[in-house]
Short mmCIF file of C-alpha atoms and ligand atoms in Angstrom, two decimals:
data_model
loop_
_atom_site.label_atom_id
_atom_site.label_comp_id
_atom_site.label_asym_id
_atom_site.label_seq_id
_atom_site.Cartn_x
_atom_site.Cartn_y
_atom_site.Cartn_z
CA UNK X 1 3.52 -25.34 -23.45
CA UNK X 2 3.86 -22.14 -25.18
CA UNK X 3 0.98 -20.82 -27.35
CA UNK X 4 1.57 -16.91 -27.62
CA UNK X 5 -0.31 -16.94 -30.35
CA UNK X 6 -3.81 -19.32 -28.26
CA UNK X 7 -6.74 -19.02 -30.83
CA UNK X 8 -8.34 -15.47 -29.79
CA UNK X 9 -5.34 -14.23 -27.28
CA UNK X 10 -4.43 -10.75 -26.62
CA UNK X 11 -1.17 -9.72 -29.17
CA UNK X 12 1.57 -11.27 -26.71
CA UNK X 13 4.90 -9.15 -27.21
CA UNK X 14 8.22 -11.54 -28.72
CA UNK X 15 9.37 -14.49 -26.36
CA UNK X 16 12.13 -16.90 -26.91
CA UNK X 17 12.56 -19.60 -25.04
CA UNK X 18 14.35 -19.56 -21.10
CA UNK X 19 13.99 -15.73 -21.07
CA UNK X 20 10.22 -14.93 -22.14
CA UNK X 21 9.64 -11.74 -22.37
CA UNK X 22 13.02 -10.15 -20.22
CA UNK X 23 14.90 -9.05 -22.66
CA UNK X 24 12.50 -6.32 -23.78
CA UNK X 25 12.29 -5.31 -19.73
CA UNK X 26 15.61 -5.94 -18.47
CA UNK X 27 16.57 -2.43 -17.45
CA UNK X 28 13.70 -0.59 -16.97
CA UNK X 29 13.89 -0.02 -13.08
CA UNK X 30 9.91 1.55 -13.30
CA UNK X 31 8.73 -1.52 -14.78
CA UNK X 32 5.21 -0.13 -14.49
CA UNK X 33 6.40 3.07 -16.87
CA UNK X 34 7.64 0.81 -18.96
CA UNK X 35 4.14 -1.59 -19.15
CA UNK X 36 3.22 2.05 -19.25
CA UNK X 37 4.42 2.63 -22.21
CA UNK X 38 3.94 -0.15 -24.87
CA UNK X 39 0.51 0.49 -24.72
CA UNK X 40 2.00 2.55 -27.97
CA UNK X 41 2.60 -0.63 -29.71
CA UNK X 42 0.82 -3.56 -28.44
CA UNK X 43 -2.58 -1.38 -27.04
CA UNK X 44 -4.18 -1.32 -23.98
CA UNK X 45 -4.28 -5.48 -22.68
CA UNK X 46 -1.30 -7.78 -24.03
CA UNK X 47 0.36 -10.31 -23.01
CA UNK X 48 3.97 -11.70 -22.25
CA UNK X 49 6.36 -14.01 -20.72
CA UNK X 50 7.99 -14.02 -17.68
CA UNK X 51 10.15 -16.65 -17.54
CA UNK X 52 7.82 -20.24 -18.68
CA UNK X 53 4.99 -17.51 -16.76
CA UNK X 54 2.60 -16.14 -18.96
CA UNK X 55 1.62 -12.87 -17.91
CA UNK X 56 -1.58 -10.86 -18.97
CA UNK X 57 -1.45 -6.26 -18.39
CA UNK X 58 -4.65 -4.91 -18.73
CA UNK X 59 -4.29 -0.73 -18.76
CA UNK X 60 -7.12 0.67 -18.82
CA UNK X 61 -10.45 0.85 -16.38
CA UNK X 62 -12.92 -1.66 -18.44
CA UNK X 63 -10.57 -4.21 -18.76
CA UNK X 64 -9.43 -3.66 -14.77
CA UNK X 65 -12.64 -3.36 -12.98
CA UNK X 66 -14.31 -6.64 -15.28
CA UNK X 67 -11.38 -8.59 -13.67
CA UNK X 68 -11.54 -6.67 -10.87
CA UNK X 69 -15.94 -6.86 -9.84
CA UNK X 70 -17.34 -9.13 -12.96
CA UNK X 71 -15.03 -11.74 -12.48
CA UNK X 72 -14.07 -11.37 -9.82
CA UNK X 73 -14.43 -14.31 -8.12
CA UNK X 74 -11.77 -15.49 -11.87
CA UNK X 75 -9.16 -13.35 -11.81
CA UNK X 76 -9.51 -13.73 -7.04
CA UNK X 77 -5.84 -16.47 -7.18
CA UNK X 78 -1.83 -14.91 -6.66
CA UNK X 79 0.98 -16.60 -8.28
CA UNK X 80 2.54 -18.23 -5.68
CA UNK X 81 6.43 -16.25 -5.97
CA UNK X 82 10.27 -17.37 -4.00
CA UNK X 83 9.78 -14.08 -1.99
CA UNK X 84 7.11 -13.50 -1.03
CA UNK X 85 6.24 -17.15 -0.68
CA UNK X 86 9.52 -16.61 1.84
CA UNK X 87 7.92 -13.63 3.19
CA UNK X 88 4.39 -15.33 4.35
CA UNK X 89 5.12 -18.64 4.63
CA UNK X 90 4.53 -20.44 1.22
CA UNK X 91 1.35 -18.16 1.35
CA UNK X 92 -0.24 -18.52 4.95
CA UNK X 93 -1.14 -14.66 5.00
CA UNK X 94 -3.60 -12.55 2.95
CA UNK X 95 -1.68 -11.40 0.31
CA UNK X 96 -0.72 -13.28 -0.67
CA UNK X 97 -2.00 -16.55 0.19
CA UNK X 98 -3.92 -17.81 -3.48
CA UNK X 99 -7.52 -18.53 -2.84
CA UNK X 100 -9.77 -20.73 -0.94
CA UNK X 101 -10.90 -21.88 3.20
CA UNK X 102 -8.88 -20.25 5.11
CA UNK X 103 -8.10 -17.13 2.87
CA UNK X 104 -11.45 -16.21 3.37
CA UNK X 105 -11.48 -17.43 6.91
CA UNK X 106 -8.29 -15.43 7.94
CA UNK X 107 -10.17 -11.86 6.34
CA UNK X 108 -13.99 -11.80 8.06
CA UNK X 109 -11.15 -12.65 11.29
CA UNK X 110 -9.07 -9.55 11.09
CA UNK X 111 -12.22 -7.26 9.00
CA UNK X 112 -14.18 -9.15 12.05
CA UNK X 113 -11.20 -8.05 14.58
CA UNK X 114 -10.80 -4.14 13.02
CA UNK X 115 -14.23 -3.23 12.84
CA UNK X 116 -14.17 -3.08 16.75
CA UNK X 117 -11.37 -2.01 17.41
CA UNK X 118 -11.14 1.22 15.78
CA UNK X 119 -12.86 0.54 12.20
CA UNK X 120 -15.35 4.07 12.21
CA UNK X 121 -15.30 3.85 16.20
CA UNK X 122 -14.52 6.36 18.53
CA UNK X 123 -11.36 4.64 20.17
CA UNK X 124 -9.96 4.76 16.45
CA UNK X 125 -9.76 8.36 16.07
CA UNK X 126 -8.97 8.91 19.72
CA UNK X 127 -5.44 6.49 18.61
CA UNK X 128 -4.90 7.88 16.21
CA UNK X 129 -5.44 12.45 17.01
CA UNK X 130 -3.48 10.92 19.96
CA UNK X 131 -0.09 9.63 17.59
CA UNK X 132 -1.64 13.25 15.14
CA UNK X 133 -0.64 15.48 18.43
CA UNK X 134 2.31 13.62 19.21
CA UNK X 135 3.49 14.54 16.09
CA UNK X 136 2.43 17.95 15.50
CA UNK X 137 5.17 19.01 18.43
CA UNK X 138 8.12 16.88 17.56
CA UNK X 139 7.48 19.29 13.56
CA UNK X 140 6.90 22.15 17.30
CA UNK X 141 10.10 21.84 17.97
CA UNK X 142 11.98 20.80 14.77
CA UNK X 143 10.83 24.12 13.23
CA UNK X 144 12.63 25.91 11.36
CA UNK X 145 15.52 22.91 10.48
CA UNK X 146 15.22 20.96 7.46
CA UNK X 147 13.97 18.48 8.50
CA UNK X 148 13.43 14.83 7.03
CA UNK X 149 9.73 14.04 8.03
CA UNK X 150 9.83 9.94 6.84
CA UNK X 151 11.27 8.93 10.40
CA UNK X 152 8.63 10.70 12.91
CA UNK X 153 5.49 10.16 9.73
CA UNK X 154 6.78 5.85 9.86
CA UNK X 155 6.73 6.68 13.64
CA UNK X 156 3.72 8.14 14.32
CA UNK X 157 1.84 5.70 11.71
CA UNK X 158 3.55 2.48 12.64
CA UNK X 159 1.82 3.26 16.23
CA UNK X 160 -1.37 3.54 14.88
CA UNK X 161 -1.32 -0.36 13.82
CA UNK X 162 1.00 -1.01 16.55
CA UNK X 163 -2.15 -0.30 19.09
CA UNK X 164 -4.64 -2.48 17.02
CA UNK X 165 -2.21 -6.32 16.88
CA UNK X 166 -0.68 -5.27 20.03
CA UNK X 167 -2.56 -3.09 22.40
CA UNK X 168 1.18 -1.24 22.11
CA UNK X 169 3.08 2.01 21.12
CA UNK X 170 6.88 2.58 20.60
CA UNK X 171 8.73 6.32 21.94
CA UNK X 172 11.31 8.32 19.80
CA UNK X 173 14.71 6.26 19.97
CA UNK X 174 13.43 2.67 20.62
CA UNK X 175 16.64 0.30 19.54
CA UNK X 176 12.86 -1.74 19.10
CA UNK X 177 11.32 0.92 16.44
CA UNK X 178 15.14 1.54 14.67
CA UNK X 179 15.18 -2.65 13.86
CA UNK X 180 11.47 -2.27 13.09
CA UNK X 181 12.07 0.64 10.28
CA UNK X 182 15.54 -1.67 8.76
CA UNK X 183 14.47 -4.88 8.22
CA UNK X 184 10.89 -3.62 7.14
CA UNK X 185 13.16 -1.13 4.73
CA UNK X 186 15.49 -4.10 3.58
CA UNK X 187 11.67 -6.03 2.39
CA UNK X 188 10.06 -3.78 0.64
CA UNK X 189 13.46 -3.33 -1.45
CA UNK X 190 13.77 -6.83 -1.99
CA UNK X 191 10.27 -9.07 -1.05
CA UNK X 192 8.24 -9.36 -4.69
CA UNK X 193 11.00 -7.50 -7.82
CA UNK X 194 10.27 -9.93 -10.01
CA UNK X 195 13.65 -10.10 -9.76
CA UNK X 196 16.26 -13.60 -11.14
CA UNK X 197 15.09 -15.46 -8.24
CA UNK X 198 11.45 -15.14 -8.66
CA UNK X 199 11.89 -16.26 -12.82
CA UNK X 200 13.41 -18.87 -12.18
CA UNK X 201 13.40 -20.95 -8.95
CA UNK X 202 16.20 -22.35 -9.39
CA UNK X 203 18.71 -19.81 -9.96
CA UNK X 204 18.27 -20.24 -5.78
CA UNK X 205 21.28 -22.25 -5.24
CA UNK X 206 23.17 -19.72 -6.66
CA UNK X 207 23.94 -16.58 -3.67
CA UNK X 208 21.91 -13.82 -4.08
CA UNK X 209 21.99 -10.65 -2.55
CA UNK X 210 18.86 -9.70 -2.53
CA UNK X 211 18.14 -12.73 -1.87
CA UNK X 212 20.92 -13.16 1.42
CA UNK X 213 19.29 -9.35 2.54
CA UNK X 214 14.42 -10.74 2.94
CA UNK X 215 15.72 -13.56 4.90
CA UNK X 216 18.60 -11.79 6.86
CA UNK X 217 15.52 -8.83 6.96
CA UNK X 218 12.30 -11.68 7.38
CA UNK X 219 15.26 -13.52 10.53
CA UNK X 220 14.55 -9.67 12.02
CA UNK X 221 10.98 -9.91 11.54
CA UNK X 222 10.06 -12.80 12.28
CA UNK X 223 11.70 -13.04 16.30
CA UNK X 224 9.94 -9.39 16.63
CA UNK X 225 6.46 -11.25 15.87
CA UNK X 226 7.76 -14.58 17.69
CA UNK X 227 7.91 -12.25 21.21
CA UNK X 228 4.98 -10.62 20.41
CA UNK X 229 2.54 -13.93 20.05
CA UNK X 230 4.40 -15.06 22.56
CA UNK X 231 3.89 -13.08 24.78
CA UNK X 232 0.22 -12.12 24.39
CA UNK X 233 -0.20 -16.17 24.71
CA UNK X 234 1.09 -15.61 28.14
CA UNK X 235 -1.39 -12.83 28.83
CA UNK X 236 -4.39 -13.65 27.44
CA UNK X 237 -6.72 -15.09 29.60
CA UNK X 238 -9.75 -15.23 27.53
CA UNK X 239 -12.77 -12.61 27.73
CA UNK X 240 -10.87 -8.49 27.67
CA UNK X 241 -9.58 -8.61 24.01
CA UNK X 242 -7.62 -5.94 23.46
CA UNK X 243 -6.34 -5.84 20.60
CA UNK X 244 -5.76 -8.18 16.88
CA UNK X 245 -3.67 -10.59 17.96
CA UNK X 246 -6.03 -11.29 21.62
CA UNK X 247 -8.36 -11.43 18.65
CA UNK X 248 -6.90 -14.25 16.20
CA UNK X 249 -5.55 -15.97 19.21
CA UNK X 250 -9.76 -16.24 21.26
CA UNK X 251 -11.25 -17.06 17.74
CA UNK X 252 -8.16 -20.41 18.16
CA UNK X 253 -9.36 -21.39 22.04
CA UNK X 254 -13.14 -21.02 21.14
CA UNK X 255 -15.23 -23.95 18.53
CA UNK X 256 -15.76 -21.32 16.26
CA UNK X 257 -12.38 -21.54 13.98
CA UNK X 258 -13.30 -25.60 13.99
CA UNK X 259 -16.54 -25.54 12.82
CA UNK X 260 -16.29 -22.52 10.60
CA UNK X 261 -12.86 -24.39 8.90
CA UNK X 262 -13.69 -27.96 6.97
CA UNK X 263 -12.25 -30.43 8.13
CA UNK X 264 -8.27 -30.98 7.34
CA UNK X 265 -8.00 -26.86 7.41
CA UNK X 266 -6.83 -25.63 10.49
CA UNK X 267 -5.24 -22.47 11.54
CA UNK X 268 -1.40 -22.73 12.20
CA UNK X 269 0.40 -20.15 14.99
CA UNK X 270 2.01 -19.80 11.37
CA UNK X 271 -1.19 -18.68 9.84
CA UNK X 272 -1.95 -16.35 12.88
CA UNK X 273 1.45 -15.20 12.75
CA UNK X 274 1.61 -14.68 8.43
CA UNK X 275 -2.22 -12.27 9.47
CA UNK X 276 -0.66 -10.28 11.63
CA UNK X 277 2.78 -9.06 9.07
CA UNK X 278 0.12 -8.54 6.92
CA UNK X 279 -1.50 -5.81 8.79
CA UNK X 280 1.56 -4.37 10.67
CA UNK X 281 3.34 -4.34 7.60
CA UNK X 282 0.60 -2.33 4.89
CA UNK X 283 -0.35 -0.88 7.77
CA UNK X 284 3.76 0.69 7.57
CA UNK X 285 4.73 1.22 4.77
CA UNK X 286 1.46 2.26 2.59
CA UNK X 287 -0.40 5.03 4.36
CA UNK X 288 3.31 6.68 5.70
CA UNK X 289 4.40 6.69 1.46
CA UNK X 290 1.02 8.68 0.84
CA UNK X 291 1.78 11.03 3.47
CA UNK X 292 5.18 11.53 2.10
CA UNK X 293 3.80 11.90 -1.32
CA UNK X 294 1.57 14.38 0.03
CA UNK X 295 3.95 16.53 1.65
CA UNK X 296 6.12 16.53 -1.42
CA UNK X 297 3.66 17.42 -3.60
CA UNK X 298 2.84 20.37 -1.57
CA UNK X 299 6.14 21.61 -1.72
CA UNK X 300 5.80 21.19 -5.65
CA UNK X 301 2.03 22.83 -5.37
CA UNK X 302 1.97 24.99 -2.63
CA UNK X 303 -0.47 27.53 -4.12
CA UNK X 304 -3.05 24.48 -3.42
CA UNK X 305 -1.71 24.63 0.44
CA UNK X 306 -3.45 26.36 2.92
CA UNK X 307 -7.01 27.33 2.45
CA UNK X 308 -7.62 28.06 6.11
CA UNK X 309 -4.33 30.89 6.76
CA UNK X 310 -4.74 31.97 10.16
CA UNK X 311 -8.30 30.60 11.58
CA UNK X 312 -7.35 28.46 14.97
CA UNK X 313 -9.78 26.01 15.68
CA UNK X 314 -9.06 23.76 18.75
CA UNK X 315 -9.19 20.01 18.32
CA UNK X 316 -10.76 18.38 15.78
CA UNK X 317 -11.53 20.17 12.99
CA UNK X 318 -15.20 20.86 12.28
CA UNK X 319 -16.79 22.40 9.79
CA UNK X 320 -17.24 19.91 6.04
CA UNK X 321 -15.80 22.87 4.15
CA UNK X 322 -12.58 23.19 6.25
CA UNK X 323 -12.33 19.98 6.69
CA UNK X 324 -11.56 19.06 2.75
CA UNK X 325 -9.85 22.09 2.07
CA UNK X 326 -7.62 21.04 4.58
CA UNK X 327 -6.65 17.31 3.93
CA UNK X 328 -9.81 15.57 2.39
CA UNK X 329 -9.69 16.77 -1.24
CA UNK X 330 -5.67 15.95 -1.46
CA UNK X 331 -5.69 12.36 -0.32
CA UNK X 332 -8.19 11.01 -3.28
CA UNK X 333 -5.33 12.88 -5.58
CA UNK X 334 -2.20 11.94 -4.06
CA UNK X 335 -3.41 8.37 -4.48
CA UNK X 336 -4.11 9.35 -8.37
CA UNK X 337 -1.00 10.29 -9.55
CA UNK X 338 0.93 8.31 -6.77
CA UNK X 339 -0.46 5.11 -6.51
CA UNK X 340 0.94 3.49 -3.50
CA UNK X 341 0.99 0.42 -5.91
CA UNK X 342 0.95 0.57 -9.17
CA UNK X 343 0.51 -2.80 -10.22
CA UNK X 344 -1.87 -3.68 -7.08
CA UNK X 345 -0.23 -7.46 -6.48
CA UNK X 346 -0.83 -9.96 -9.40
CA UNK X 347 -3.94 -11.68 -9.83
CA UNK X 348 -4.72 -15.19 -11.48
CA UNK X 349 -6.61 -16.54 -13.35
CA UNK X 350 -8.55 -19.93 -11.33
CA UNK X 351 -10.14 -21.07 -14.28
CA UNK X 352 -9.88 -20.82 -18.16
CA UNK X 353 -11.80 -17.02 -18.62
CA UNK X 354 -12.08 -14.42 -20.80
CA UNK X 355 -10.99 -10.32 -20.52
CA UNK X 356 -13.20 -8.36 -23.29
CA UNK X 357 -13.40 -9.61 -25.94
CA UNK X 358 -9.61 -11.38 -25.41
CA UNK X 359 -9.74 -15.36 -23.65
CA UNK X 360 -7.47 -16.15 -21.23
CA UNK X 361 -5.97 -19.94 -20.13
CA UNK X 362 -6.96 -20.78 -16.12
CA UNK X 363 -3.40 -20.25 -14.40
CA UNK X 364 -2.81 -16.88 -15.97
CA UNK X 365 -0.95 -14.54 -14.97
CA UNK X 366 -2.86 -10.79 -14.68
CA UNK X 367 -1.57 -7.61 -14.13
CA UNK X 368 -3.25 -4.32 -12.94
CA UNK X 369 -1.15 -1.57 -14.15
CA UNK X 370 -3.29 0.90 -12.21
CA UNK X 371 -0.14 3.69 -13.18
CA UNK X 372 -2.13 3.24 -16.68
CA UNK X 373 -5.13 4.42 -14.99
CA UNK X 374 -4.80 6.32 -13.25
CA UNK X 375 -2.74 8.42 -16.01
CA UNK X 376 -5.14 7.42 -19.08
CA UNK X 377 -5.43 11.42 -21.49
CA UNK X 378 -9.08 10.08 -22.72
CA UNK X 379 -9.86 10.10 -19.05
CA UNK X 380 -7.64 13.03 -17.08
CA UNK X 381 -7.62 15.90 -17.56
CA UNK X 382 -3.49 16.86 -17.81
CA UNK X 383 -3.20 13.19 -15.73
CA UNK X 384 0.20 14.66 -14.75
CA UNK X 385 -1.53 17.58 -13.37
CA UNK X 386 -1.34 17.57 -9.29
CA UNK X 387 -5.06 18.98 -8.69
CA UNK X 388 -7.18 18.11 -5.65
CA UNK X 389 -9.59 20.38 -6.79
CA UNK X 390 -10.44 17.73 -9.62
CA UNK X 391 -11.81 15.55 -6.49
CA UNK X 392 -13.76 18.09 -5.20
CA UNK X 393 -18.33 18.65 -6.44
CA UNK X 394 -19.58 22.28 -8.25
CA UNK X 395 -20.01 22.96 -4.44
CA UNK X 396 -17.02 22.28 -3.33
CA UNK X 397 -17.68 20.53 -0.58
CA UNK X 398 -17.80 16.90 -1.40
CA UNK X 399 -15.62 14.48 -2.03
CA UNK X 400 -15.77 12.64 -5.66
CA UNK X 401 -13.83 10.85 -8.77
CA UNK X 402 -14.89 12.65 -11.66
CA UNK X 403 -14.25 9.84 -13.55
CA UNK X 404 -14.33 5.83 -12.67
CA UNK X 405 -10.63 5.30 -13.87
CA UNK X 406 -9.40 5.52 -10.11
CA UNK X 407 -9.50 1.80 -7.65
CA UNK X 408 -5.99 3.26 -5.48
CA UNK X 409 -7.23 0.64 -3.29
CA UNK X 410 -8.40 -2.58 -6.01
CA UNK X 411 -11.59 -3.59 -6.66
CA UNK X 412 -13.91 -7.08 -5.29
CA UNK X 413 -13.07 -10.17 -3.37
CA UNK X 414 -9.87 -8.34 -3.32
CA UNK X 415 -10.02 -5.50 -2.71
CA UNK X 416 -7.41 -3.52 0.52
CA UNK X 417 -8.44 -4.71 3.43
CA UNK X 418 -7.28 -1.60 5.60
CA UNK X 419 -9.25 0.96 3.21
CA UNK X 420 -10.62 2.31 5.63
CA UNK X 421 -8.45 2.90 8.16
CA UNK X 422 -5.86 4.09 5.55
CA UNK X 423 -8.72 6.54 4.62
CA UNK X 424 -9.35 7.99 8.05
CA UNK X 425 -5.71 8.31 8.81
CA UNK X 426 -4.52 10.07 5.90
CA UNK X 427 -7.45 12.20 6.16
CA UNK X 428 -5.86 13.34 10.08
CA UNK X 429 -2.83 13.46 9.78
CA UNK X 430 -2.46 15.64 6.49
CA UNK X 431 -5.77 17.23 8.21
CA UNK X 432 -3.20 17.75 11.55
CA UNK X 433 -0.07 18.46 10.24
CA UNK X 434 -1.46 21.48 7.74
CA UNK X 435 -4.09 23.15 9.89
CA UNK X 436 -1.16 24.27 12.01
CA UNK X 437 1.93 23.84 9.51
CA UNK X 438 3.17 25.87 6.52
CA UNK X 439 5.63 23.38 4.31
CA UNK X 440 8.78 24.97 2.15
CA UNK X 441 11.48 23.46 0.73
CA UNK X 442 14.70 23.91 2.64
CA UNK X 443 15.93 27.51 0.03
CA UNK X 444 19.80 25.88 -0.32
CA UNK X 445 17.89 23.00 -2.14
CA UNK X 446 16.26 22.26 -4.78
CA UNK X 447 12.82 20.85 -4.97
CA UNK X 448 13.17 17.24 -4.50
CA UNK X 449 11.91 14.67 -7.31
CA UNK X 450 8.24 13.63 -7.81
CA UNK X 451 9.75 10.40 -9.75
CA UNK X 452 9.16 7.48 -7.61
CA UNK X 453 11.41 4.37 -7.01
CA UNK X 454 9.05 1.40 -8.24
CA UNK X 455 8.92 -1.63 -5.98
CA UNK X 456 5.96 -3.37 -4.06
CA UNK X 457 5.22 -0.26 -2.96
CA UNK X 458 6.28 3.20 -4.79
CA UNK X 459 9.03 4.93 -2.81
CA UNK X 460 10.06 8.40 -1.99
CA UNK X 461 13.47 9.82 -2.67
CA UNK X 462 14.71 10.94 0.74
CA UNK X 463 13.76 14.69 1.30
CA UNK X 464 14.10 17.68 3.63
CA UNK X 465 11.57 20.29 4.54
CA UNK X 466 10.47 23.02 6.89
CA UNK X 467 8.42 23.04 8.48
CA UNK X 468 6.83 26.03 10.28
CA UNK X 469 4.44 26.97 12.45
CA UNK X 470 1.44 28.53 11.61
CA UNK X 471 1.24 32.74 12.91
CA UNK X 472 -2.75 31.16 14.38
CA UNK X 473 -0.94 28.67 16.54
CA UNK X 474 2.15 30.49 17.76
CA UNK X 475 2.42 30.22 21.11
CA UNK X 476 0.49 34.09 22.83
CA UNK X 477 -1.35 34.50 19.81
C1 HEM P 501 -4.57 -5.00 -0.69
C2 HEM P 501 -4.09 -0.54 -1.70
C3 HEM P 501 -3.64 0.39 3.00
C4 HEM P 501 -3.83 -4.19 4.58
C5 HEM P 501 -3.90 -3.53 -0.97
C6 HEM P 501 -3.70 -3.50 -2.94
C7 HEM P 501 -3.87 -2.59 -3.04
C8 HEM P 501 -4.36 -1.93 -1.58
C9 HEM P 501 -4.00 -1.79 -4.50
C10 HEM P 501 -3.97 -4.65 -3.39
C11 HEM P 501 -5.38 -5.32 -4.10
C12 HEM P 501 -5.58 -6.44 -5.40
O1 HEM P 501 -4.84 -7.03 -5.35
O2 HEM P 501 -6.24 -6.08 -6.16
C13 HEM P 501 -3.38 0.05 -0.25
C14 HEM P 501 -3.07 1.73 -0.95
C15 HEM P 501 -3.09 2.43 1.44
C16 HEM P 501 -3.02 0.73 1.83
C17 HEM P 501 -3.94 2.68 -1.70
C18 HEM P 501 -2.94 3.61 1.60
C19 HEM P 501 -3.28 4.41 1.56
C20 HEM P 501 -3.49 -0.39 3.90
C21 HEM P 501 -3.38 -1.35 5.54
C22 HEM P 501 -3.84 -2.92 5.72
C23 HEM P 501 -4.19 -2.31 4.61
C24 HEM P 501 -3.75 0.19 6.69
C25 HEM P 501 -3.68 -3.42 6.51
C26 HEM P 501 -5.28 -2.63 8.00
C27 HEM P 501 -4.11 -5.13 3.06
C28 HEM P 501 -4.25 -6.67 3.11
C29 HEM P 501 -3.92 -6.40 0.81
C30 HEM P 501 -4.44 -5.38 0.71
C31 HEM P 501 -4.23 -7.16 3.89
C32 HEM P 501 -4.61 -7.32 1.10
C33 HEM P 501 -5.85 -8.63 0.41
C34 HEM P 501 -6.05 -9.52 0.24
O3 HEM P 501 -5.17 -10.28 -1.03
O4 HEM P 501 -7.53 -10.34 -0.59
N1 HEM P 501 -3.95 -3.16 -0.90
N2 HEM P 501 -3.72 -0.36 1.15
N3 HEM P 501 -3.21 -1.98 2.88
N4 HEM P 501 -4.01 -3.80 1.62
FE1 HEM P 501 -4.10 -2.60 1.25
C1 PLO P 502 5.75 -4.51 3.68
C2 PLO P 502 7.73 -4.43 4.68
C3 PLO P 502 6.12 -5.69 5.90
O1 PLO P 502 7.97 -5.36 6.35
C4 PLO P 502 5.99 -6.32 5.49
C5 PLO P 502 5.01 -6.05 4.35
C6 PLO P 502 3.94 -7.42 4.52
C7 PLO P 502 2.48 -7.08 3.57
C8 PLO P 502 3.00 -5.65 2.40
C9 PLO P 502 3.61 -4.57 2.49
C10 PLO P 502 4.85 -5.58 3.59
C11 PLO P 502 3.37 -4.46 0.99
C12 PLO P 502 2.96 -3.61 0.82
C13 PLO P 502 1.22 -4.46 0.72
C14 PLO P 502 1.42 -5.91 1.50
C15 PLO P 502 -0.13 -5.94 1.79
C16 PLO P 502 -0.53 -5.65 0.41
C17 PLO P 502 0.13 -4.21 0.57
C18 PLO P 502 1.86 -5.29 0.20
C19 PLO P 502 6.12 -6.38 2.06
C20 PLO P 502 -0.33 -3.70 -1.37
C21 PLO P 502 -0.16 -2.30 -1.34
O2 PLO P 502 -0.40 -3.95 -2.18
#
């Protein structure tokens, strides 16, 4: 069964029966860093065994682009794991679904719905600006207090996806929002953690703390999704499509889905629920995480902070140079230095294929280590240094990546479905906040750690900040 040294295969870490290469990985909670360092001994492309699964680890942008773009279709599969199967009811969502006609159809539907309600349209800009304004009000009220911005950033971002998915939003202290915060944290803490249950599915019969937590959290999430679904079904009259949920219901009612799908394929209630669950979950956890990283880096690098001291611009900032100075140049660098999804979502080869000169068998799991791609010293000058200016062109006007070794949203047919939405949110939220406030570390506290916590997203440890309204924005000035 095992042939780690098959013809032309990548070099493999030593593997033991049953556990595979687990011993080399055990005790390293920061899996992306461990896999990054293993390059020293095994080269940038190597293989390992997770239990009985053959895993290929890609650490260079050339190989990453080959997998995602040039041979995108051959590597478009997803592995099935115990935790993601629970999360997505056996892959009925988009992110953890295997490649196939249903997955394609779900992607197309969401894409169409997102462009209709938001992307690129004024509606989306209005929704985000409304939430940004409300966030700034809250920060203003808490001025000069040491504040954990986490929950407020989460609420602002949640309300944007809530508007898109369900045409609703949450007020401060809303119990449903508090419940969502809690279950989502539980899911982030447990899902896709290459925990023992995912490596040895038969361990499921033993009680497992993480698995129990995940199941508890999923129960709460499923209740919430089901409730939104039922409300929409009851109110839906077929013509006025107000949100993603309505758009999905409409497709089901129209003949479109039956004619667009091959006989025997059906978009079930579960597919609709899991699709919305994905967009809602991805919409909240990713963007919030980037915003927290952005704030944290500003505390560490105050000199790249306020370019706009003293200027007061009502409404949205509009001059291009100001735009780039306030918000635009920051998020590309934040996404480089702390990629939200440091190992993407694992891909699976759907046929015998190759990467570079190495042959890769069908069914191999392929992990793209985005951390390595974004910290490659041959591509990036001082990769651990936060330097938003590296993404500005010579005139300081436009954003461009100085290296092709940059793939924060992945690429190719599995590229992030929320890329446009996410970029717009990051830009607008950062622009609104940084234009109005200077962010400082409370005096009695050390600078918070820049070390992330590895998981399905690279999480930020909790920290507090003082948001001071800039002089130009104080009432009466
Ligand atoms: C997939 C990054 C925001 C929806 C992904 C992947 C990455 C990523 C790296 C995996 C690509 C792969 O496996 O090759 C990000 C980042 C975000 C962000 C950095 C924020 C800054 C969002 C938002 C949404 C979203 C706001 C929802 C509207 C999805 C979905 C997938 C995905 C549905 C799965 C696509 C598939 O498997 O076909 N994202 N994402 N993401 N993202 Fe995002
Ligand atoms: C986040 C917690 C939610 O409660 C459920 C959820 C759904 C979709 C997941 C998301 C979580 C984490 C980030 C993921 C997203 C799909 C695509 C995205 C994995 C688990 C990324 C960054 O790849």
